[in-house]
Coordinates of C-alpha atoms and ligand atoms in Angstrom, one line a residue:
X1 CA -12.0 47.4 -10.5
X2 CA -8.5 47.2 -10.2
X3 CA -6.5 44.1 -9.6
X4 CA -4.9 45.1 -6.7
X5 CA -8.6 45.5 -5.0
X6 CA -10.2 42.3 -6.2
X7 CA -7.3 40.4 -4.3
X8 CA -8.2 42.0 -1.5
X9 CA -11.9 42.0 -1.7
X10 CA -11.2 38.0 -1.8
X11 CA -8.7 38.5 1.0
X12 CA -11.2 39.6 3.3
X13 CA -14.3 37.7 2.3
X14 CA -12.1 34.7 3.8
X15 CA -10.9 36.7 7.0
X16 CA -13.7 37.7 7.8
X17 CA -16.1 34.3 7.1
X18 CA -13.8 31.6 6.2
X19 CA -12.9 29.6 9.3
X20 CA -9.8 27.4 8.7
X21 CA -8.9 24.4 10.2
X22 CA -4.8 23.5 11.7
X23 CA -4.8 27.8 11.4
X24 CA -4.1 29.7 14.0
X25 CA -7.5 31.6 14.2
X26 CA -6.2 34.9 15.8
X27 CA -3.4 35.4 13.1
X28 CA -5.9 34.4 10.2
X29 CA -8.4 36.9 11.9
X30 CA -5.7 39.7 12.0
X31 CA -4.0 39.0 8.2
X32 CA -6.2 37.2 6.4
X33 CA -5.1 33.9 4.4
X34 CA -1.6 33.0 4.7
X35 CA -1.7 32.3 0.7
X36 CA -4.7 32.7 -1.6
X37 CA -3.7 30.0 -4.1
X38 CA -5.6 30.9 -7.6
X39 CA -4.2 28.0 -9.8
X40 CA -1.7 24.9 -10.1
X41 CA 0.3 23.3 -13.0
X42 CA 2.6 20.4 -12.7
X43 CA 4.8 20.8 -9.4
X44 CA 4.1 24.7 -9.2
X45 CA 0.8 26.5 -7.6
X46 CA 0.6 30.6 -8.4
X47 CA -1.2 32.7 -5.9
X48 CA -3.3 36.0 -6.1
X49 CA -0.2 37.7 -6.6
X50 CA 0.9 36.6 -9.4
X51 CA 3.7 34.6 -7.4
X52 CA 4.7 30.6 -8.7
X53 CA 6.0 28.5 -6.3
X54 CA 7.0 24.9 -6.0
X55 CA 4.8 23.2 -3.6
X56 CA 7.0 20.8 -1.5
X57 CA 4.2 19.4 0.3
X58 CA 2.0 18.2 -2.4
X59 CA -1.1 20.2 -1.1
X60 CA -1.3 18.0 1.7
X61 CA 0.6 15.2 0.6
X62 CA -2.3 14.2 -2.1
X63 CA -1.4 16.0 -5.1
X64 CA 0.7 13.2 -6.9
X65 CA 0.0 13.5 -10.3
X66 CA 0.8 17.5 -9.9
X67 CA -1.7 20.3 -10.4
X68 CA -2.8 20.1 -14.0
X69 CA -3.9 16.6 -15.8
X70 CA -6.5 16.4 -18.7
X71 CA -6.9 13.1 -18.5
X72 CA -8.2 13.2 -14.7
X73 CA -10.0 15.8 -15.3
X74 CA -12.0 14.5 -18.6
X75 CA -12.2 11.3 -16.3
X76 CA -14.6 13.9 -13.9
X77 CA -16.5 15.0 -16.7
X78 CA -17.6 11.8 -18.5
X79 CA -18.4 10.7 -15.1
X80 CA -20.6 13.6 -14.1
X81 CA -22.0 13.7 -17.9
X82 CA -23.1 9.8 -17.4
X83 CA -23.9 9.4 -14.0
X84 CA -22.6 12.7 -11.0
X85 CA -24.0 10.1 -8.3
X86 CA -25.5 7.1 -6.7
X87 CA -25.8 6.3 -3.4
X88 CA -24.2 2.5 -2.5
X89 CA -26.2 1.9 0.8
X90 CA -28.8 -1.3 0.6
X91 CA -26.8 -2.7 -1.6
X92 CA -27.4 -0.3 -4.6
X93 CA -24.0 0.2 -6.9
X94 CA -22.9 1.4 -10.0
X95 CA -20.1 -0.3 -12.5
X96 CA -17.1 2.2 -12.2
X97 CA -17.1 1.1 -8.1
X98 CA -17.2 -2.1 -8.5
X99 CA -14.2 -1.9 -11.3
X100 CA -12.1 0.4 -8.6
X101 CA -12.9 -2.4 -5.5
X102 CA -11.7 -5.2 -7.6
X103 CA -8.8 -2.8 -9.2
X104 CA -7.4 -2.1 -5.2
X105 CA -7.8 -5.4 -4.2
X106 CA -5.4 -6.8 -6.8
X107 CA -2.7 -4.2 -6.1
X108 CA -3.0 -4.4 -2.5
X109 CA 0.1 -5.1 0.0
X110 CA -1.8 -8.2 1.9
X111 CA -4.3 -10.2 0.7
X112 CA -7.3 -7.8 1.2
X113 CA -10.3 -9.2 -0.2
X114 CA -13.0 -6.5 0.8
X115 CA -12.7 -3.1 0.0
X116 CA -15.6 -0.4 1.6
X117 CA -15.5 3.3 0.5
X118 CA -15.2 7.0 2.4
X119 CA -14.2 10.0 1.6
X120 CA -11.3 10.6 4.0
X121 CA -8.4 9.4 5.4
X122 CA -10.1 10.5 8.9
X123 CA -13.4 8.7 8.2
X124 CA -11.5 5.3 6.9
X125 CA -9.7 5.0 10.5
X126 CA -12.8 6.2 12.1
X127 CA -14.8 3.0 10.1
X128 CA -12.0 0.6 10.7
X129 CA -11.8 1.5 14.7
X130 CA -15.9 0.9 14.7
X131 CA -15.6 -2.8 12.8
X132 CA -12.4 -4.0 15.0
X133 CA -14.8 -3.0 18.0
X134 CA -18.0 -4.8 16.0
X135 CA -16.1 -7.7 15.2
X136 CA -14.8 -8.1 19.1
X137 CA -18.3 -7.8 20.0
X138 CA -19.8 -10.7 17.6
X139 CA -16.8 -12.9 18.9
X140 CA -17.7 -12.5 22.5
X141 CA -14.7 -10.2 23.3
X142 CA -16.6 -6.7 23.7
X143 CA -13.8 -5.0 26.3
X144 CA -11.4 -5.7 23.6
X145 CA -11.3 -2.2 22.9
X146 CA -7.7 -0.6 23.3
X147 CA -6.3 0.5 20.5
X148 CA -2.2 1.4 21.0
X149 CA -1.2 4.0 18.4
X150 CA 2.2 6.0 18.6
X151 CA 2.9 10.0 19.6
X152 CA 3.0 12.2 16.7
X153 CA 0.8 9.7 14.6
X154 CA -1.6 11.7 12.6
X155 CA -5.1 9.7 12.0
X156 CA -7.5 12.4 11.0
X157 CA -10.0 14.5 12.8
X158 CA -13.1 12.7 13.5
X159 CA -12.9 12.5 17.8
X160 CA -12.1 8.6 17.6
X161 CA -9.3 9.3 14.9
X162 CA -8.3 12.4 16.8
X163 CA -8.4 10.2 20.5
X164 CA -5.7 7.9 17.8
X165 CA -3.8 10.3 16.8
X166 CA -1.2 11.1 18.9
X167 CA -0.5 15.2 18.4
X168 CA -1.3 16.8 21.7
X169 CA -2.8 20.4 20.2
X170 CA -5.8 18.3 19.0
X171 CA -6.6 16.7 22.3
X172 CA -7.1 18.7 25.5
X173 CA -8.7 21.5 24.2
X174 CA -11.8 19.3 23.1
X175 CA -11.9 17.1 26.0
X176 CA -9.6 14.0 23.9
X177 CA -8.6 11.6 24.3
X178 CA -10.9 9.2 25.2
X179 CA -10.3 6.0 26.9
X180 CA -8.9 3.2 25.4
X181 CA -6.7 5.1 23.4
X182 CA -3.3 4.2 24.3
X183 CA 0.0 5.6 22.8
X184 CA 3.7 4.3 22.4
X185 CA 6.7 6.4 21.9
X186 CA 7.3 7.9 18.1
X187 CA 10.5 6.3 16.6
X188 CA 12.3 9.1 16.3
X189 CA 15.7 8.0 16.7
X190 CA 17.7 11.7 16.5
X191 CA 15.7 12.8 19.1
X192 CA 15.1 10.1 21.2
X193 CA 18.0 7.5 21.1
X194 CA 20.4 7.4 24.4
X195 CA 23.8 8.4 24.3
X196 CA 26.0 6.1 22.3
X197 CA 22.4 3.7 21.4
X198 CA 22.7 2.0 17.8
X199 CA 19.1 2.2 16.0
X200 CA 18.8 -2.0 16.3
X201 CA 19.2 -1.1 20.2
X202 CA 16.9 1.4 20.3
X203 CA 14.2 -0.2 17.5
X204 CA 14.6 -2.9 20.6
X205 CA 13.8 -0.5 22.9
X206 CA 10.5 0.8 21.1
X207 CA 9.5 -2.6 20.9
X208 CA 9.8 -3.4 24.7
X209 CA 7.8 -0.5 25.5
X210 CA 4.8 -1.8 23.4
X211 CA 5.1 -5.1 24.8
X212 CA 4.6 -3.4 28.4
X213 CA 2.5 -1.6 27.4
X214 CA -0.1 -4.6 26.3
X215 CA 1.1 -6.6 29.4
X216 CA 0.4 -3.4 31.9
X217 CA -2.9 -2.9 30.0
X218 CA -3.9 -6.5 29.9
X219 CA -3.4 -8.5 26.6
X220 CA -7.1 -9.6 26.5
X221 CA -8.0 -5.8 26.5
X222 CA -6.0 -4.8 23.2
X223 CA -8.3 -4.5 20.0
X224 CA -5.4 -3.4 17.5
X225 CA -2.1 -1.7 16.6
X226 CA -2.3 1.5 14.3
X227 CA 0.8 2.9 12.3
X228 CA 1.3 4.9 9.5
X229 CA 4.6 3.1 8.2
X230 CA 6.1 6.0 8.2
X231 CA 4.7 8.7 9.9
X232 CA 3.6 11.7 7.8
X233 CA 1.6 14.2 10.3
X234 CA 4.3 13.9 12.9
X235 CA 7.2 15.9 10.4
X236 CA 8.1 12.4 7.9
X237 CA 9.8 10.0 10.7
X238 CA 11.3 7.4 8.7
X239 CA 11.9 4.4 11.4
X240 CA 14.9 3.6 12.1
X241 CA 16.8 -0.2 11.0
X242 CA 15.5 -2.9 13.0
X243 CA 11.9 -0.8 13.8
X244 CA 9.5 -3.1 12.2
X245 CA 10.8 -6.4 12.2
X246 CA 11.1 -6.1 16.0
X247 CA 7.5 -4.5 16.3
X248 CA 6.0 -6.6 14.1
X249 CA 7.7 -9.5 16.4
X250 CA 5.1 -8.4 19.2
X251 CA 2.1 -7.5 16.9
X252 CA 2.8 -12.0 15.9
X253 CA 3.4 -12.7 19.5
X254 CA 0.0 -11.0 21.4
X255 CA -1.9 -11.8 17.6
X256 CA -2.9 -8.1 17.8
X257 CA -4.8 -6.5 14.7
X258 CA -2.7 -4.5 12.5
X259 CA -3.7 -1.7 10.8
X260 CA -1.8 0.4 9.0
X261 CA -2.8 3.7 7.5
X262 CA -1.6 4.2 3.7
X263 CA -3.1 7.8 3.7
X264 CA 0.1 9.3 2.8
X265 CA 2.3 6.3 1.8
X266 CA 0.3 4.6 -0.1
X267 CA 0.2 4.8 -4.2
X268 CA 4.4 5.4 -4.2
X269 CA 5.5 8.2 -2.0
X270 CA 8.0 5.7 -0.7
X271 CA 9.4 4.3 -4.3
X272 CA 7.1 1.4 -3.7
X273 CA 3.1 1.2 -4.0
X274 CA 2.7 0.6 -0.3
X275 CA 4.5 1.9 2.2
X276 CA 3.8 -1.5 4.1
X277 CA 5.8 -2.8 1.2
X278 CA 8.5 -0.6 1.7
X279 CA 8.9 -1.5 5.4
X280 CA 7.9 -5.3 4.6
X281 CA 5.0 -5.0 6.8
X282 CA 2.2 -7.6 7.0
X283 CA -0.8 -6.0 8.0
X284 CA -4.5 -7.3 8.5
X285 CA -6.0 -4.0 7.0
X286 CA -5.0 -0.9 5.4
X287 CA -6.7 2.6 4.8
X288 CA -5.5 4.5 1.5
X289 CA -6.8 8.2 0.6
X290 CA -5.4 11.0 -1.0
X291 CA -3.2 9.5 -4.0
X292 CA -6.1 7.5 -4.7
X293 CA -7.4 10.1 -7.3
X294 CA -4.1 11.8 -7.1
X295 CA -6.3 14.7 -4.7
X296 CA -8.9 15.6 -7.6
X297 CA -11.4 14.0 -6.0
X298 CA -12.2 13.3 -1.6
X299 CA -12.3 9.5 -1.2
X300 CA -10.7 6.9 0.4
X301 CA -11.0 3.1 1.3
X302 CA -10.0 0.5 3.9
X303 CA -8.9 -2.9 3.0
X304 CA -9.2 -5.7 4.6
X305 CA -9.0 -9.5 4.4
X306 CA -11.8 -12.1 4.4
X307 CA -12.1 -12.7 8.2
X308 CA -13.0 -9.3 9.5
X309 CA -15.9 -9.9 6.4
X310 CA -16.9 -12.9 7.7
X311 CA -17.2 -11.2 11.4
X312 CA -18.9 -7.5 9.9
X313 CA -21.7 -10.5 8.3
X314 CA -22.7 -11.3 11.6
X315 CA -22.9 -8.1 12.6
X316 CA -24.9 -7.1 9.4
X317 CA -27.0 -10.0 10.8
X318 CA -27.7 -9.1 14.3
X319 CA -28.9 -5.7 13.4
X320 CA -30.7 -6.6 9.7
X321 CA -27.4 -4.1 8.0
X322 CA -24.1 -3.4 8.6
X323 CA -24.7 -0.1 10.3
X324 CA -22.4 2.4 8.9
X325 CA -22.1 4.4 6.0
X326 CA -21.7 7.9 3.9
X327 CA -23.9 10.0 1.6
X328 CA -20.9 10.4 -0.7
X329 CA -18.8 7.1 -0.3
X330 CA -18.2 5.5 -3.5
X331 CA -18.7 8.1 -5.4
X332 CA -19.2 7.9 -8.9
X333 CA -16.9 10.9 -10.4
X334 CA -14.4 9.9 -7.5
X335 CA -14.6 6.1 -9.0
X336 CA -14.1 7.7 -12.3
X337 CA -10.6 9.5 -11.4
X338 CA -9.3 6.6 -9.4
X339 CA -9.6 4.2 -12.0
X340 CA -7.7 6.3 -14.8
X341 CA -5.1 7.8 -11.3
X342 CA -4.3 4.1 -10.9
X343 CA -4.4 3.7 -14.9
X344 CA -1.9 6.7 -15.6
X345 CA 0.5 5.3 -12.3
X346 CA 0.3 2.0 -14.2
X347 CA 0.9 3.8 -18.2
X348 CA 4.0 5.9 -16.0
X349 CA 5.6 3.6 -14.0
X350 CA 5.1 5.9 -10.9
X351 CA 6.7 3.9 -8.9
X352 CA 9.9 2.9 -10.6
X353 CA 9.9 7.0 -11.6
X354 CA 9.7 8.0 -7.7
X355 CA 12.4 5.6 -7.3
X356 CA 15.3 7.0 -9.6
X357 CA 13.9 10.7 -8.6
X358 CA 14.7 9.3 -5.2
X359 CA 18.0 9.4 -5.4
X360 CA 19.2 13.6 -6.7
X361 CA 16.3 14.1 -3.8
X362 CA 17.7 12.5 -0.8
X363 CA 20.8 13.2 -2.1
X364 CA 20.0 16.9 -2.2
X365 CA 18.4 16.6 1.4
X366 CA 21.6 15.0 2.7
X367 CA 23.8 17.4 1.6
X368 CA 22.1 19.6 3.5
X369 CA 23.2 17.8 6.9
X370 CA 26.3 20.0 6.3
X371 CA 23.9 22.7 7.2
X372 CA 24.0 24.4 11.2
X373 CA 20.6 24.3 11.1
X374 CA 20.0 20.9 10.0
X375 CA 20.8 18.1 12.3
X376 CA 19.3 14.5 11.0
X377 CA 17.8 13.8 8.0
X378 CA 15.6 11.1 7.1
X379 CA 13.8 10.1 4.0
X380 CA 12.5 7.2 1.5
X381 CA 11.2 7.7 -2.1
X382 CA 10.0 11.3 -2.2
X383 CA 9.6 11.4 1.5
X384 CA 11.9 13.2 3.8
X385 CA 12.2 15.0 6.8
X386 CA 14.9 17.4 8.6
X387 CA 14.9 17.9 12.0
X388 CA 16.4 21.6 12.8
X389 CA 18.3 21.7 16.1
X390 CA 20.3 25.0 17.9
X391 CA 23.1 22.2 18.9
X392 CA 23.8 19.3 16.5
X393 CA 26.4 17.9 18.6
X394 CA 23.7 17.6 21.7
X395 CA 20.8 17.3 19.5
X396 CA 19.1 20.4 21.3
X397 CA 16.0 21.7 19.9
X398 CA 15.5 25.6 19.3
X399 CA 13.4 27.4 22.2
X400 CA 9.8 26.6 20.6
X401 CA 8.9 30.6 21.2
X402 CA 11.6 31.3 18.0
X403 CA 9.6 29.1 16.0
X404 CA 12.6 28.4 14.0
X405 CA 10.7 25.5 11.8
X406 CA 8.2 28.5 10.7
X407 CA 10.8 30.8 10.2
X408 CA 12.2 28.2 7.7
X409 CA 8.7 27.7 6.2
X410 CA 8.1 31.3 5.4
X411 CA 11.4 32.4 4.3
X412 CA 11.3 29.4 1.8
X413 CA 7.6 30.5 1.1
X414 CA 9.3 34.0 0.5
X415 CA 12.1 32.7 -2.3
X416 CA 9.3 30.4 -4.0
X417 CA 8.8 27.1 -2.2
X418 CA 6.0 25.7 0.0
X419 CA 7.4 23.8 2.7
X420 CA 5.2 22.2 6.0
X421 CA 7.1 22.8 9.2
X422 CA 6.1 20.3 12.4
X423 CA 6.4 20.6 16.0
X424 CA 9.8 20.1 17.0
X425 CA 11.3 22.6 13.9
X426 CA 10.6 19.4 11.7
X427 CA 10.8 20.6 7.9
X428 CA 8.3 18.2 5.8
X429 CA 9.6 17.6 2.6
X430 CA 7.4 15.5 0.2
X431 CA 6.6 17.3 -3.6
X432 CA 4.2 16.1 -6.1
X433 CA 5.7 12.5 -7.2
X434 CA 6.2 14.0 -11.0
X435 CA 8.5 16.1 -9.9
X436 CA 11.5 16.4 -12.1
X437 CA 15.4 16.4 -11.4
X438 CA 15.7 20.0 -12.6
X439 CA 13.0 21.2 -9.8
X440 CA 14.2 19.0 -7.5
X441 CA 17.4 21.1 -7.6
X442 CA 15.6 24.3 -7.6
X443 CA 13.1 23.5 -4.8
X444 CA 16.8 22.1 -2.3
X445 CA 18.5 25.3 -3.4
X446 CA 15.9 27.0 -2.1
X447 CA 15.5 25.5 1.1
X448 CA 19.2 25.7 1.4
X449 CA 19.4 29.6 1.0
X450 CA 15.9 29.7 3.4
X451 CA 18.0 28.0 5.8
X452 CA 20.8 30.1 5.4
X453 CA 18.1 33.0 6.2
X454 CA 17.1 31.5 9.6
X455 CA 20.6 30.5 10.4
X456 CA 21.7 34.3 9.7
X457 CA 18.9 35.9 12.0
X458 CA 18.9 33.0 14.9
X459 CA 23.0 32.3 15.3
X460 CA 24.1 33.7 18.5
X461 CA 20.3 33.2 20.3
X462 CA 19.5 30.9 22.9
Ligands
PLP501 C1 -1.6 9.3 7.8 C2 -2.9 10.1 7.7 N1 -4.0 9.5 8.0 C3 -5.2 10.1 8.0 C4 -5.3 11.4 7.6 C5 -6.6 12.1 7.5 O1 -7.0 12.2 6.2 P1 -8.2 13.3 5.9 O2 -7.6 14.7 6.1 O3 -8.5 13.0 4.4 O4 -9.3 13.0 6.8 C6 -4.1 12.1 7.2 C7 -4.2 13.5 6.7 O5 -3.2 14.1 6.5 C8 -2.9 11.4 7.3 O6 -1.7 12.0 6.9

């Protein structure tokens, strides 16, 4: 058999029985895969056709260490060679676990003192939403259930995480949200400031909203406050000055829980380990995923400090166990590639590399503001989005039928860069955090001359 056939003999084993999820179904079911991604080294993935590309988007923002490491991957193998599993329900464990619990909760941004296992970012919110309501319950306060999140947070896909998350494809069409899901405004300040508002006035005005929004739903009735620090999911919103400290004033003054999800910030995406250090953010818990074994391995964890322990040990008491758990949570092999991740981010200096890398990379993005297309952009660390707009002088969005973010996506895809485009034409910009100065130029040259593509076929439309 010929190349040319075997590609598509793969192509249409996945058409036709692969179902994909965040695809649109009809165009997969018509084409096939989008990209059939066959291998991955440093920065750069190559698919079937024989085509490199820089991948902008870290797989899914997990891929930190790049797609080729020995050292991970020897991690996996002396792992599976010793011992591929063990359960850690009734109270069974295994050494490399209890290393990586003790290892997170002395790098943590709070003092976290507990650390449980999953194996996703969605199933660590999903956990953390069912012990804020088990902990309410053993202190007598079981209709404190709300939980406030923000529009355009992304939480995962379990239904609570999905009821969370504020991204309105994943809700109607499954019957979500539930109740007790309420959501504030996202803080995105190109879009959404008022004529003439500075970001202090309008950080002001994002925190008034979520103090009527406790009051209006009763202050007694609010369980916690969810926020990624800065959003990922909704197109990489960095808040604008003033956001936090004046949020943060209304999470002290209602003594709400505060959770913030790490899944994408965590581990150095923002030049700092945490992105709740970046923001200076004091939260009661945390979830962290992906970067955790730099995306060689599914697993996640939330931390949390020693007074949500104390409440889950009544609950473990009422019921004989604390009644939650995975097959596959803290796995051994994924144990095994944390430890050295977190080892080779120490050996590295990930953080202080993202840092100086930070600066040619916003830099680069910045210079693209000079762009038609581009109107605001945003970033921290290795972390930046560009919000495309028809009319930068009245910040006017693009008719969403010219998906004009997905034209960018492609036609970057087409010169040899993988970029994630967001609902409103928001281009995701977040590569592998090894990426080097040189790529860095290549990949922002290429978005620039995608853009130009757009800008050359849209100019003139409505
Ligand atoms: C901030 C955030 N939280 C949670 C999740 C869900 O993680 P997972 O896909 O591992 O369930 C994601 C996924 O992208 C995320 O970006």
């Amino acid at each position: 058999m010929t190349a040319a056939p075997a590609i598509e003999a793969t192509r249409q084993q996945d058409r036709q029985h692969h179902v994909h999820g965040q695809t649109n179904l009809r165009t997969h079911g018509d084409h096939g895969p989008a990209a059939m991604v066959v291998k991955g080294s440093g920065v750069r993935i190559t698919t079937d056709d024989g085509r490199s590309l820089i991948d902008g988007f870290s797989g899914l923002g997990c891929v930190s260490l790049g797609y080729h490491n020995d050292r991970l991957a020897n991690a996996a193998k002396r792992q599976m060679d010793t011992l591929p599993y063990a359960p850690t329900f009734y109270g069974r464990s295994h050494p490399k676990i209890a290393a990586l619990a003790a290892r997170l909760t002395s790098v943590a941004a709070a003092p976290f003192e507990k650390v449980m296992f999953q194996c996703s970012g969605s199933e660590a919110n999903d956990a953390m939403i069912k012990f804020i309501w088990a902990r309410n319950i053993v202190r007598g306060e079981p209709k404190r259930r709300k939980m406030i999140s923000r529009w355009r947070g992304y939480y995962g896909n379990t239904v609570t995480v999905v009821a969370l998350s504020g991204q309105p494809h994943m809700h109607a069409n499954f019957g979500l949200p539930m109740d007790d899901f309420l959501k504030l405004s996202t803080p995105n300040f190109y879009l959404h400031s008022l004529e003439g508002e500075s970001e202090e006035a309008f950080s002001a005005r994002m925190a008034a909203e979520f103090e009527t929004t406790i009051l209006d739903a009763g202050p007694e009735t609010i369980a916690a406050f969810f926020a990624e620090p800065m959003q990922s999911g909704g197109g990489a919103i960095r808040p604008p000055e003033g956001y936090w400290p004046a949020m943060q004033a209304v999470i002290r003054k209602y003594g709400i829980h505060f959770h913030v999800d790490e899944t994408v910030c965590g581990f150095g995406r923002t030049g700092h380990m945490w992105g709740a250090e970046a923001f200076d953010l004091n939260p009661d818990s945390a979830t962290c995923a992906k970067a955790l074994t730099a995306a060689f391995f599914p697993m996640s964890a939330i931390m949390f400090r020693q007074d949500l322990y104390d409440d889950l040990m009544k609950t473990s008491d009422n019921a004989g166990v604390l009644g939650h758990g995975f097959t596959y949570a803290g796995h051994p092999v994924g144990a095994a590639v944390a430890l050295e991740a977190l080892d080779i981010y120490d050996e590295i200096d990930l953080v202080g590399y993202v840092r100086r890398m930070s600066v040619p990379f916003l830099a680069g993005c910045e210079a693209l503001l000079d762009h038609p297309l581009v109107g605001d952009v945003r970033g921290i660390g290795l972390f930046c989005g560009l919000q495309l707009v028809q009319d930068k002088a009245r910040r006017q969005l693009w008719d969403p039928a010219l998906k004009v973010g997905q034209m960018v996506q492609d036609r970057a895809h087409a010169r040899g860069l993988y970029l994630r485009s967001i609902p409103p034409d928001r281009i995701s910009f977040t590569p592998p955090l090894i990426i080097e100065e040189g790529e860095i130029a290549e990949a922002t040259a290429i978005l620039k001359a995608a853009l130009d593509d757009v800008w050359n076929e849209v100019r003139g439309r409505a």
